[in-house]
mmCIF file of C-alpha atoms and ligand atoms in Angstrom:
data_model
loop_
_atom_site.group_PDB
_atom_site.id
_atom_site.type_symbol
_atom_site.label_atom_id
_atom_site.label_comp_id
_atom_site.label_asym_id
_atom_site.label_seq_id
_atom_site.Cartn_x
_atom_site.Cartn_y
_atom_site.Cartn_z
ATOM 1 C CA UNK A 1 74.504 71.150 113.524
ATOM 2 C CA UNK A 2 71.605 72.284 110.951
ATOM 3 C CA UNK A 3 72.062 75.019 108.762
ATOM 4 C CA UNK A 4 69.652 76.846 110.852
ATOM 5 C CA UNK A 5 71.922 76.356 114.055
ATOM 6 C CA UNK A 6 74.584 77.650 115.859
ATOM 7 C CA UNK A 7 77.071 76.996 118.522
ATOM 8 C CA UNK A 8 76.905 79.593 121.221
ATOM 9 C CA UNK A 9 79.157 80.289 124.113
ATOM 10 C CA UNK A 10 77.142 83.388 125.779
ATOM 11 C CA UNK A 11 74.284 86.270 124.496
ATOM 12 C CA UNK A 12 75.113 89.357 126.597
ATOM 13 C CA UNK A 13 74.152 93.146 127.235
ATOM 14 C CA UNK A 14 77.224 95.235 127.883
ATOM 15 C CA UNK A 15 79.083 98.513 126.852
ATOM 16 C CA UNK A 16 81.110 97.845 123.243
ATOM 17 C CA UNK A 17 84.159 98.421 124.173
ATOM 18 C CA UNK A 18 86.962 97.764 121.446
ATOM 19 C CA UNK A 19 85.719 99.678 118.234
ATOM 20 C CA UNK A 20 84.563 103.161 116.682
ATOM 21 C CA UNK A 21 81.388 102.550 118.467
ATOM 22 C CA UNK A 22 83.079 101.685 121.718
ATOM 23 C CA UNK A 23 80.891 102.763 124.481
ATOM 24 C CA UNK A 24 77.483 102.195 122.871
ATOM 25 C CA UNK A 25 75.134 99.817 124.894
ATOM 26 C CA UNK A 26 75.726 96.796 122.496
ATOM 27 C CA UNK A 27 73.389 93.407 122.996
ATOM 28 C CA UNK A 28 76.474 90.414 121.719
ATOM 29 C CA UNK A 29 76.433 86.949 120.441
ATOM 30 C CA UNK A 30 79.769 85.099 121.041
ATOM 31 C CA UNK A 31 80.057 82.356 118.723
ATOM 32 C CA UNK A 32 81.708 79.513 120.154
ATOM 33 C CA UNK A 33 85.365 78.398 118.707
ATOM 34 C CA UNK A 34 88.160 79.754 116.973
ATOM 35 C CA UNK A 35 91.126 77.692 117.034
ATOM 36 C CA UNK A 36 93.220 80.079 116.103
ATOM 37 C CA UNK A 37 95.261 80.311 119.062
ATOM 38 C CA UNK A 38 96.294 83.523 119.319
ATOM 39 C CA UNK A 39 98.602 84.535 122.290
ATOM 40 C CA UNK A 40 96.892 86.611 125.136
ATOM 41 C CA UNK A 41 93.499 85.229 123.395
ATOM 42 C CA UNK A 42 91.139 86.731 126.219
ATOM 43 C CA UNK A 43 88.206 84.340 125.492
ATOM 44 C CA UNK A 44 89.809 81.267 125.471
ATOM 45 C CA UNK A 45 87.037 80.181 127.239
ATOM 46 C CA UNK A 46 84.909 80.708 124.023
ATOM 47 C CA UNK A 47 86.810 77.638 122.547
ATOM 48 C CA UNK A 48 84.622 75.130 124.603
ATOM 49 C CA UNK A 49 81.610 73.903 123.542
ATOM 50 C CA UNK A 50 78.999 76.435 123.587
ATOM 51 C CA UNK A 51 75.257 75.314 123.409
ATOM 52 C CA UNK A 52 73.366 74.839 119.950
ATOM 53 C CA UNK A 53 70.593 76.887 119.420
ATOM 54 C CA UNK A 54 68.761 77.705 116.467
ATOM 55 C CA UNK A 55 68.739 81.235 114.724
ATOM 56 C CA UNK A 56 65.579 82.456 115.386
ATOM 57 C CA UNK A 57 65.723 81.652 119.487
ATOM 58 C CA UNK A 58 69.211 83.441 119.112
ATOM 59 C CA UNK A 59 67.242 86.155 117.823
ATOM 60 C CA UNK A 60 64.749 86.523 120.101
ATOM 61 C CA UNK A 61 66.769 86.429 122.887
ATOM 62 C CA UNK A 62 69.406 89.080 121.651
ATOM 63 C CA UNK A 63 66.523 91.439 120.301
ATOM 64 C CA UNK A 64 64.921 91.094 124.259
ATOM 65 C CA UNK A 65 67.919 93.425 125.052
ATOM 66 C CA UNK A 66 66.117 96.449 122.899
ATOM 67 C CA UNK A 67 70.017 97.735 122.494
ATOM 68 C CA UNK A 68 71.238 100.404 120.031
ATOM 69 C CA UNK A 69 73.842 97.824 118.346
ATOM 70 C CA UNK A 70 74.065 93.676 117.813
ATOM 71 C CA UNK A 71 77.612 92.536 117.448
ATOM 72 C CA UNK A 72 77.863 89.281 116.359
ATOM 73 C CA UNK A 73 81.693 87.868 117.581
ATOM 74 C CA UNK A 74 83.612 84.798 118.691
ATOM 75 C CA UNK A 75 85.582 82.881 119.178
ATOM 76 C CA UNK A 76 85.305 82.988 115.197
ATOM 77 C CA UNK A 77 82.322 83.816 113.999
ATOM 78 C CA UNK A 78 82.876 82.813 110.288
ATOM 79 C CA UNK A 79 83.652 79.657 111.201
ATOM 80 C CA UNK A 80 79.934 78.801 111.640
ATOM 81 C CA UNK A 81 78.441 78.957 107.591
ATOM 82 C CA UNK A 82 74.754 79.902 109.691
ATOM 83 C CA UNK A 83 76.176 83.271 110.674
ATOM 84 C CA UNK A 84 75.543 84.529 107.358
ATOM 85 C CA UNK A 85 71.530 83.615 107.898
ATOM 86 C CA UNK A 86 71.594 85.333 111.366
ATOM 87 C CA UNK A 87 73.577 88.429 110.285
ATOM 88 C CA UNK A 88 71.446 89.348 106.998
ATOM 89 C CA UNK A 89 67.857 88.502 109.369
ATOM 90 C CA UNK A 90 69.080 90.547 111.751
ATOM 91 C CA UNK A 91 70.067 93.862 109.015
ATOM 92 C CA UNK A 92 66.542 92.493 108.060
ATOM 93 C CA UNK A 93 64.706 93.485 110.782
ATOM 94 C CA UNK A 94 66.787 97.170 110.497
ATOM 95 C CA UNK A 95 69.107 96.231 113.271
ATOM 96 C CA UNK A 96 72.704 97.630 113.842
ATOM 97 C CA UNK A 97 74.420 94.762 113.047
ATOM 98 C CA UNK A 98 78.593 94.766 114.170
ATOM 99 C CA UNK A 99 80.698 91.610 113.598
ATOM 100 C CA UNK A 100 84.136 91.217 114.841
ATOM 101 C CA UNK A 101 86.267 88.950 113.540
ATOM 102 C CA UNK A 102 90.135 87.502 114.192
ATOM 103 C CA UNK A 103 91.155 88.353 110.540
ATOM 104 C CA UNK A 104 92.314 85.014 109.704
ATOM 105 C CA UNK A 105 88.767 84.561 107.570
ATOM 106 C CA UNK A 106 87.696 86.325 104.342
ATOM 107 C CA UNK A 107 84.675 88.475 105.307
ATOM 108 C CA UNK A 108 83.864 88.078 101.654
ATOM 109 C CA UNK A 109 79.772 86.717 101.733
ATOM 110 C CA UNK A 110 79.194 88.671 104.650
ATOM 111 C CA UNK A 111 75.778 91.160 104.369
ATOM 112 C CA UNK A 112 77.353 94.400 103.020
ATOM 113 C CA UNK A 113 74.732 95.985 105.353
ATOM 114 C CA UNK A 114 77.028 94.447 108.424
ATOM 115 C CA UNK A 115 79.737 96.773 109.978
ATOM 116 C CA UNK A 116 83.148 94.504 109.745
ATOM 117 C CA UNK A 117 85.464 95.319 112.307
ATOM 118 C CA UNK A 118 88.649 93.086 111.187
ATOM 119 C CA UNK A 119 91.496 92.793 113.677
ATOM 120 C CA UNK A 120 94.894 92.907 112.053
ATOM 121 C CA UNK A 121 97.138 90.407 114.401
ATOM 122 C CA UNK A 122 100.472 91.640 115.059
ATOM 123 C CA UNK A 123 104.097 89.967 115.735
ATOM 124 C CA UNK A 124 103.521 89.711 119.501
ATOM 125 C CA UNK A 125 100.084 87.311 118.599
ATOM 126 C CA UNK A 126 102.271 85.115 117.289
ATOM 127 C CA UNK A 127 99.806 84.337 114.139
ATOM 128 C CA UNK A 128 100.464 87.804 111.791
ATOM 129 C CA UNK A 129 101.170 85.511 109.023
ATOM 130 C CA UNK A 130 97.531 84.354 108.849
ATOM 131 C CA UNK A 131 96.376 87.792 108.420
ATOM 132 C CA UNK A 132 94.321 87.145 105.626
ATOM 133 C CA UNK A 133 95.304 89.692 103.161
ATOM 134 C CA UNK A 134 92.036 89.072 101.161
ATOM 135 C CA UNK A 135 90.242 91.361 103.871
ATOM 136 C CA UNK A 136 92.182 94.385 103.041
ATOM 137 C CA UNK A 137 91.819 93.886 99.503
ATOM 138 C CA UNK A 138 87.999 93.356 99.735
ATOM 139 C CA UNK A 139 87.991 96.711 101.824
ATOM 140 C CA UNK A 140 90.509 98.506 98.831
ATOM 141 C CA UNK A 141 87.637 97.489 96.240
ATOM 142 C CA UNK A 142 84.478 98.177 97.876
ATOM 143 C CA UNK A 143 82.752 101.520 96.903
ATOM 144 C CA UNK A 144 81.403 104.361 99.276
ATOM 145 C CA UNK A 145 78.868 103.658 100.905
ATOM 146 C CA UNK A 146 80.037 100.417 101.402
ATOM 147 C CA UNK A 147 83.769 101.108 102.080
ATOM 148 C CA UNK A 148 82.584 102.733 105.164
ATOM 149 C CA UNK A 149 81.285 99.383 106.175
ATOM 150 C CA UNK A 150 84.617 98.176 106.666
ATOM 151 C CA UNK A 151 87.074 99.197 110.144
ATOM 152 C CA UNK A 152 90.636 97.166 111.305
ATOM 153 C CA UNK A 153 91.650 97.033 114.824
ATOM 154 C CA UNK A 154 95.103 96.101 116.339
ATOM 155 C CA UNK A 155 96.173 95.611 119.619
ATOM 156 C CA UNK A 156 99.331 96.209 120.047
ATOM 157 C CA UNK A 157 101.827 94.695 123.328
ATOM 158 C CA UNK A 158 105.193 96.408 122.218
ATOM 159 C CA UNK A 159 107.022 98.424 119.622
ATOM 160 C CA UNK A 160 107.857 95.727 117.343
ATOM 161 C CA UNK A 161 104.014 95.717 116.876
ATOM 162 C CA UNK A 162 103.855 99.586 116.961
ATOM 163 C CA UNK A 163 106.506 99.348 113.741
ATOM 164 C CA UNK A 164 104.866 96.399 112.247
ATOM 165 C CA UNK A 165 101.702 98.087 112.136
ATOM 166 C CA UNK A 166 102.571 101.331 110.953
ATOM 167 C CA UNK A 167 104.378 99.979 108.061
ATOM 168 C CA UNK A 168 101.245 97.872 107.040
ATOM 169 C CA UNK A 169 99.231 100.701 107.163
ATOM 170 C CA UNK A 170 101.947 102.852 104.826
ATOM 171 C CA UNK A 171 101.857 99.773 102.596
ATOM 172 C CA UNK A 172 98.005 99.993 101.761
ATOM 173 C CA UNK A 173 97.234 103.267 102.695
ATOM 174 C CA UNK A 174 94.726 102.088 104.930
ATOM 175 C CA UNK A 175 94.361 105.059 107.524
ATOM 176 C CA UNK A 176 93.109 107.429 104.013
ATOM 177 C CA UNK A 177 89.999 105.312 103.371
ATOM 178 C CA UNK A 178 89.136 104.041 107.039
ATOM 179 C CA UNK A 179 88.950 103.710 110.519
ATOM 180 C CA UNK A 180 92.090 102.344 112.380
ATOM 181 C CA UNK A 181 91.558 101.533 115.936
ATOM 182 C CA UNK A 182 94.505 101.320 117.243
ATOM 183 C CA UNK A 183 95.165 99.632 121.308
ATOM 184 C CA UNK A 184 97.403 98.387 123.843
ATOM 185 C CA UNK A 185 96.857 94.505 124.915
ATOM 186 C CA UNK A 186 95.353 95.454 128.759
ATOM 187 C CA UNK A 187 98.491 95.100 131.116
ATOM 188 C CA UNK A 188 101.556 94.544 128.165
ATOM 189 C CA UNK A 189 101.922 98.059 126.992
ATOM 190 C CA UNK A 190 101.324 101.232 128.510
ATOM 191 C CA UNK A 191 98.699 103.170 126.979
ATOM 192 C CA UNK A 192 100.891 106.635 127.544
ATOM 193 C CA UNK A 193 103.555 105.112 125.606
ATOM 194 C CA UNK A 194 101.267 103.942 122.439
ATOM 195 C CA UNK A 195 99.709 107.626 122.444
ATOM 196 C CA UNK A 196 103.071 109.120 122.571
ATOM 197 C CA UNK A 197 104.413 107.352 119.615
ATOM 198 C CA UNK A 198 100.818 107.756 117.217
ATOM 199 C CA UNK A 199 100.901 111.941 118.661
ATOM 200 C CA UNK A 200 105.270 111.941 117.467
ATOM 201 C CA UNK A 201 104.208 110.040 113.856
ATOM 202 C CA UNK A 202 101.118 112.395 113.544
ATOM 203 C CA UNK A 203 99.226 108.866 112.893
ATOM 204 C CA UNK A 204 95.742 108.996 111.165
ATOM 205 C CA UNK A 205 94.628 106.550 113.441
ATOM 206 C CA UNK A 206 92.346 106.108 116.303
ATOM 207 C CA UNK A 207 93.751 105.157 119.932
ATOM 208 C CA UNK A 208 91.145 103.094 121.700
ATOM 209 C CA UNK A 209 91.870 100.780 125.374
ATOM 210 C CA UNK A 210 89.419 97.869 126.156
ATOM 211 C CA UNK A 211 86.676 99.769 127.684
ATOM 212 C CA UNK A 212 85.007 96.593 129.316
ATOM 213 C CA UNK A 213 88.236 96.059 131.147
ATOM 214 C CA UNK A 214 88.644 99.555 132.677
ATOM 215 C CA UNK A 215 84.729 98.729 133.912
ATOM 216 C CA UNK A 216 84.416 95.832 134.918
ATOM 217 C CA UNK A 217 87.081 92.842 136.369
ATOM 218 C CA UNK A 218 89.163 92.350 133.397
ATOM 219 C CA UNK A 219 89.243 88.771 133.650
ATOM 220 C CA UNK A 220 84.763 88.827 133.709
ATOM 221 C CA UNK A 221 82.952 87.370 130.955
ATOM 222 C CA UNK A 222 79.508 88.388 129.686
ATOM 223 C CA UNK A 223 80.775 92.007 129.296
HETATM 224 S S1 LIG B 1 91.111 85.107 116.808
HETATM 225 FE FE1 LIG B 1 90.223 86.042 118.644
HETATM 226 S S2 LIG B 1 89.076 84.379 119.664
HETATM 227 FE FE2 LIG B 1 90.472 83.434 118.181
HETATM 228 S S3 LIG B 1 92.294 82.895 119.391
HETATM 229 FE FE3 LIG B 1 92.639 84.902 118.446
HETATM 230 S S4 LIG B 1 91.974 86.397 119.994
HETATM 231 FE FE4 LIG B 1 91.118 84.413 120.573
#
């Protein structure tokens, strides 16, 4: 692949569904493999080969969706070095850039004009130890406005991840300088149950489900 390219599994128009801006119209590139093999991964299918296509057709086909928001997401989308080109043309053009990443990448290089939404991987993914802890520490540093630019998500299947992730956000402090979207993996844990424990421990955190799947066929892709 050229440094102009990238390997694509699907550019889609749905509803953003896992985020602070969850229920936005959102126009998405999925970036094609990860490798990181997280359990309950629900785009596994993202780890085939996608099709290679340079960044300016990318661009003109996601900007045909006229949508309020561009996420750029995976798969990993740091794996691909061309992101960073696609990312800063898009904040170039005044887009509302979003990327979501697994975590296991620094974000450091990544437009500071680009929203980050970092997930935090509990126990039950079975790959919390490659949390890279270089993300939270790149969030810790950055100044306002910038620190704003920076959100963490967890999905949570169980209260071993409940505790885990409480006590990571104790350790850093993370819910006094930004958003924690806190969720339940669709189908493991019951959302009642997760929003009874954060109401009990008064947590500064946000509860969010996976809109997409409450629309649409969870198991659909392209939403
Ligand atoms: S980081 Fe995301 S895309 Fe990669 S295996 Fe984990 S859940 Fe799937």
């Amino acid at each position: 692949m050229s440094a102009g390219t990238l390997n694509i599994s699907e550019i889609f128009h749905s509803i953003q569904g896992e985020s602070s801006f969850s229920g936005w119209p959102c126009a998405f590139i999925r970036l094609a493999g990860c490798g990181h093999g997280c359990f309950g991964c629900d785009t596994v299918y993202a780890e085939r080969d996608g099709v290679t296509l340079e960044v300016g057709e990318i661009m003109q086909q996601v900007l045909a969706f006229r949508a309020p928001f561009i996420e750029v997401t995976g798969g990993e989308p740091l794996l691909q070095p061309a992101v960073h080109t696609l990312l800063r043309q898009l904040c170039d053009l005044d887009q509302k850039v979003l990327l979501e990443t697994g975590g296991f990448l620094s974000v450091e290089g990544v437009d500071c004009r680009v929203h980050k939404i970092i997930d935090l991987k509990p126990p039950s993914s079975g790959v919390c130890d490659q949390n890279n802890p270089e993300n939270i520490e790149l969030a810790l540093a950055a100044e306002l406005p910038l620190r704003s630019a920076f959100e963490f998500k967890m999905v949570l299947a169980g209260r071993d991840d409940y505790e885990w992730a409480t006590s990571l956000l104790d350790e850093y402090r993370l819910t006094d300088s930004f958003t924690i979207m806190m969720g339940v993996a669709f189908g493991k844990l019951d959302p009642a149950e997760l929003a009874e424990w954060m109401l009990r421990d008064r947590l500064r955190a946000r509860m969010q489900l996976q809109l997409h799947k409450y629309i649409w066929d969870p198991a659909m892709r392209g939403v």
